[in-house]
XYZ file of N, CA and C in Angstrom:
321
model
N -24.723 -117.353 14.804
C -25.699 -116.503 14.154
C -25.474 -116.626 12.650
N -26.555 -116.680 12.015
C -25.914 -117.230 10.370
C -27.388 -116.043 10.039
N -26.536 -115.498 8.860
C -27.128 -114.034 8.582
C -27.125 -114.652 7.114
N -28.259 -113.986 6.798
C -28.675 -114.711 5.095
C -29.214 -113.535 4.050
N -28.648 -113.495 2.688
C -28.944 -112.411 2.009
C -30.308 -112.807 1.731
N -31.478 -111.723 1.698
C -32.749 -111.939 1.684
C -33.264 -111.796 -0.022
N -31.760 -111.956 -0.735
C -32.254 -112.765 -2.433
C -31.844 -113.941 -2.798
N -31.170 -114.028 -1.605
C -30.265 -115.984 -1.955
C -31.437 -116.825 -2.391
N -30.504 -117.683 -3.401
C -31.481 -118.740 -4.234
C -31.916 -119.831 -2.444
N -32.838 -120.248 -2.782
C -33.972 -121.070 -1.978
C -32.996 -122.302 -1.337
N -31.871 -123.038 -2.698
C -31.266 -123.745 -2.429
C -29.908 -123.611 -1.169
N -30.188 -122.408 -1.281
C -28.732 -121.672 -0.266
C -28.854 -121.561 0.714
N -30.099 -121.320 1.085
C -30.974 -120.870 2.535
C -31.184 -121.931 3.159
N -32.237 -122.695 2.356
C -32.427 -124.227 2.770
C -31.757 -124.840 4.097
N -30.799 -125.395 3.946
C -29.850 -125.979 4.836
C -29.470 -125.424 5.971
N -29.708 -123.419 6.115
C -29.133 -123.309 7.638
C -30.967 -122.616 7.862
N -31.830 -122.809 7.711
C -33.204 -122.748 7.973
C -34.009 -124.033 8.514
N -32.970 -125.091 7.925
C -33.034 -126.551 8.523
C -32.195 -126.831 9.795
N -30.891 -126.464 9.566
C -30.167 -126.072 11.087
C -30.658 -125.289 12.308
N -31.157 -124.055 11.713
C -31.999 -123.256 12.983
C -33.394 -124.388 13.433
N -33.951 -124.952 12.730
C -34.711 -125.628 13.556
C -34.360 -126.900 14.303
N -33.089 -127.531 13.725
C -32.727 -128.196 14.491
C -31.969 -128.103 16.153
N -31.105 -126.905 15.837
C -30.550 -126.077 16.965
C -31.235 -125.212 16.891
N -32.151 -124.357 17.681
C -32.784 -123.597 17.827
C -32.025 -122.956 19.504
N -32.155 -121.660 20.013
C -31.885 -121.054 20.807
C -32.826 -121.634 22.199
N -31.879 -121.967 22.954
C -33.015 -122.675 23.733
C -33.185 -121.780 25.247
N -32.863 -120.523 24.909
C -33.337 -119.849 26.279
C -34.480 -118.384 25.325
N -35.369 -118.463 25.795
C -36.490 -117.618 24.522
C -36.302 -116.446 24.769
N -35.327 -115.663 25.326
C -35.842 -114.085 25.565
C -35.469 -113.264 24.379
N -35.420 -112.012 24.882
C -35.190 -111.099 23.921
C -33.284 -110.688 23.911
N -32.903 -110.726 25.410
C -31.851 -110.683 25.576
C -30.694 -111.460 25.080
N -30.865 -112.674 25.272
C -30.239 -114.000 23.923
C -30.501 -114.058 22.978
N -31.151 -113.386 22.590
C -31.057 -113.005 20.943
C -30.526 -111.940 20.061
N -29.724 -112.393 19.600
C -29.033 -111.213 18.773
C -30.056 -109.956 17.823
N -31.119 -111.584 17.061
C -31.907 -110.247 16.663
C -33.304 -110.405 16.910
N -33.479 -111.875 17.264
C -35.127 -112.687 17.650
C -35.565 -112.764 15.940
N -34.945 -112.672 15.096
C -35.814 -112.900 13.744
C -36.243 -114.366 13.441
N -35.641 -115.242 14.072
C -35.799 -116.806 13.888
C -35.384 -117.404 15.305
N -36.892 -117.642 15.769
C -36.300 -117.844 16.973
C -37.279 -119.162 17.923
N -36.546 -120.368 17.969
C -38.012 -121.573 18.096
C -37.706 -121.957 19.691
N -38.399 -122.554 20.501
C -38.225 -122.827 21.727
C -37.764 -124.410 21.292
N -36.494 -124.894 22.167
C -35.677 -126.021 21.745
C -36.433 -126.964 22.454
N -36.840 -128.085 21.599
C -37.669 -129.208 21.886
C -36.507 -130.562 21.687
N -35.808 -130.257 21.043
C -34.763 -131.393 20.772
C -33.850 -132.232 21.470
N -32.826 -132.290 21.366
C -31.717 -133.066 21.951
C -31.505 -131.855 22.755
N -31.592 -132.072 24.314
C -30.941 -131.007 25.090
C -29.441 -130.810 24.907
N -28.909 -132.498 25.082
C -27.125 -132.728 24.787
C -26.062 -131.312 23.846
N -27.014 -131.052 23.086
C -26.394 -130.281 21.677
C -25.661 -129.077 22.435
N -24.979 -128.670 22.104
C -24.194 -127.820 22.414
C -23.972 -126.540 21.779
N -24.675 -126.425 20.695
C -24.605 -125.712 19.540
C -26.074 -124.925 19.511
N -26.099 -123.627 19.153
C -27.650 -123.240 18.986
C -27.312 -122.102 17.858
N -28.509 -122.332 17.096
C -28.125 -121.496 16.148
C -29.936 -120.680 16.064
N -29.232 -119.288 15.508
C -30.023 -118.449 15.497
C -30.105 -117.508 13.619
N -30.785 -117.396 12.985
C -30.886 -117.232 11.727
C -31.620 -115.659 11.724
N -30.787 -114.974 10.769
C -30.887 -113.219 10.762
C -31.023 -113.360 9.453
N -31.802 -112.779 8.668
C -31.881 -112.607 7.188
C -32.013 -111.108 7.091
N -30.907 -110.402 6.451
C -30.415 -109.342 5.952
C -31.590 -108.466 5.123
N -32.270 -107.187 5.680
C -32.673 -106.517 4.945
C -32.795 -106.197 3.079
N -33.450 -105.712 2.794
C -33.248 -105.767 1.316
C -33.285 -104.177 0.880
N -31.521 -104.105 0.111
C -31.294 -102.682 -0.073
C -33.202 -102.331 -1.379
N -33.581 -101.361 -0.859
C -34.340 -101.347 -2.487
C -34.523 -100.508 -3.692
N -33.022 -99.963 -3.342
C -32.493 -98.969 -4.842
C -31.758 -100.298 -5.799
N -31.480 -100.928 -4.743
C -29.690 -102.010 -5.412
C -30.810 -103.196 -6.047
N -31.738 -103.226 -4.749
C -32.449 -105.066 -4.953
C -31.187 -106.060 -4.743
N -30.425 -105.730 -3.530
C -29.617 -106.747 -2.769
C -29.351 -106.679 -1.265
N -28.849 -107.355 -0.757
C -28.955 -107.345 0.446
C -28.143 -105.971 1.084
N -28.828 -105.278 2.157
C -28.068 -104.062 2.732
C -26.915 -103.963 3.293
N -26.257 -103.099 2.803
C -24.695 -103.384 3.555
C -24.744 -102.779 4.628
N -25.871 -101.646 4.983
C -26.182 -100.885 6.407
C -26.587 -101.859 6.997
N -27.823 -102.830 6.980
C -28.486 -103.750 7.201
C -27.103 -104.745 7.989
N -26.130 -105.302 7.374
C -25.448 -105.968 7.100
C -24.698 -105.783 8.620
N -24.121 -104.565 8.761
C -23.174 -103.899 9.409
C -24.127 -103.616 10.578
N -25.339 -103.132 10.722
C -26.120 -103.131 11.880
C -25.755 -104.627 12.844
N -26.455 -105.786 11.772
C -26.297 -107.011 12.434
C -24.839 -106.978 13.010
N -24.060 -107.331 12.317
C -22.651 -107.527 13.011
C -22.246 -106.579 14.159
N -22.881 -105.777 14.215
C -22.847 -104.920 15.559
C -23.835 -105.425 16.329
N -24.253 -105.937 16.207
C -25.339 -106.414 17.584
C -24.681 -107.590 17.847
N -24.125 -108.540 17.087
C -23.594 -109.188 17.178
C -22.239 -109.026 18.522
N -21.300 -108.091 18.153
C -20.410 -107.895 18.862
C -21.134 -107.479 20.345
N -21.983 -106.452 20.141
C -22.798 -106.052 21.505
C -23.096 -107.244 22.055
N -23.524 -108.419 21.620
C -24.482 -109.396 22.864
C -22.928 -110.179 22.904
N -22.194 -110.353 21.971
C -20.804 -111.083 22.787
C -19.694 -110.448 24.020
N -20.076 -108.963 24.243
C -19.809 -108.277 25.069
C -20.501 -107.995 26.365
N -21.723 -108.155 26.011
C -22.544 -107.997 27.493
C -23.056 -109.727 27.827
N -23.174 -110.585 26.833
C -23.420 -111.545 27.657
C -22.344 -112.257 27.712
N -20.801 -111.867 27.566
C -19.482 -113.007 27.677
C -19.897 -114.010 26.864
N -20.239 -113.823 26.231
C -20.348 -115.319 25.241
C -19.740 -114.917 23.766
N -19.948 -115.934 22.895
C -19.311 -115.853 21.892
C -19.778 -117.053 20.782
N -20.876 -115.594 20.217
C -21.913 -115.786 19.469
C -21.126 -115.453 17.880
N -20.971 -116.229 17.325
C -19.995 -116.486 15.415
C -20.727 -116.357 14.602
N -20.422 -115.092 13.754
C -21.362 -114.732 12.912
C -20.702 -115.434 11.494
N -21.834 -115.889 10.967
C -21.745 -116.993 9.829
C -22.561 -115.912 8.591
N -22.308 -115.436 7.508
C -22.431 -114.665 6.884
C -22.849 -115.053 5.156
N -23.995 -115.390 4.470
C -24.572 -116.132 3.471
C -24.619 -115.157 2.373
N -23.969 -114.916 1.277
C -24.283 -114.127 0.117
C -24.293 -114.570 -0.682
N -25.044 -113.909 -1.729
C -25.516 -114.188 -3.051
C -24.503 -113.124 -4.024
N -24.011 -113.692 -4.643
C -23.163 -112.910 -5.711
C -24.153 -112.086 -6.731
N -25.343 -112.930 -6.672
C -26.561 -112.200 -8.081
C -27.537 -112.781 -7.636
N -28.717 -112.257 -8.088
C -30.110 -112.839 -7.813
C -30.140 -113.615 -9.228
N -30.771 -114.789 -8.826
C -31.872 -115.302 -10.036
C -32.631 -115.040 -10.609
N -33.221 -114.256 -9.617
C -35.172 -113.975 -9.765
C -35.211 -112.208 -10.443
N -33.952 -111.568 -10.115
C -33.806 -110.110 -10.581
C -32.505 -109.821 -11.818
N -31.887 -110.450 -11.087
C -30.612 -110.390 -11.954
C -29.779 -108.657 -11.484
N -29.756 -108.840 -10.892
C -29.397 -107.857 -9.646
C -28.079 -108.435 -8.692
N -26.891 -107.663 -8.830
C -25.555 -108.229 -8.425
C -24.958 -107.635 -7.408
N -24.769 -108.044 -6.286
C -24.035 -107.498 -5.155
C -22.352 -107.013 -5.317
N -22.579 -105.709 -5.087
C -20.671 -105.337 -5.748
C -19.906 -104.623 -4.280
């Protein structure tokens, strides 16, 4: 699960927005999904072993950065679906130290 601050520069995102479509979740429900926010039916290499699923983090909008409630929700759902479905779903976690576009700094 790769969780993405929803001010990260374009260049940051890029690459695991390119991964989720390459590994995409290849069973479609609601239940295999941690959060369904990015979620493609797998057309690809069945072989892959890997599926990745992409969560982009709420946007605090007193701060204008990503929510740390937001933040902490995910990672709890996270733990929830690695508990009820025995699996072991790795949360991959993307921040932005500052926006570009605001100039707005995560502390």
């Amino acid at each position: 699960v790769l969780i993405i601050d929803p001010v990260a520069h374009h260049s940051s995102v890029l690459p695991f927005r390119e991964l989720a479509l390459k590994y995409p979740l290849s069973r479609i429900t609601r239940s295999r999904a941690v959060s369904g926010s990015f979620v493609k039916r797998f057309s690809g290499d069945k072989s892959a072993d890997v599926e990745v699923e992409l969560v982009t983090l709420p946007l605090d909008p007193v701060k204008g950065t990503a929510s740390v409630d937001g933040l902490e929700a995910v990672l709890k759902k996270v733990m929830s679906f690695n508990r009820h479905h025995h699996d072991f779903a790795v949360p991959v976690v993307v921040l932005s130290a500052s926006s570009n576009v605001t100039g707005a700094r995560l502390d």
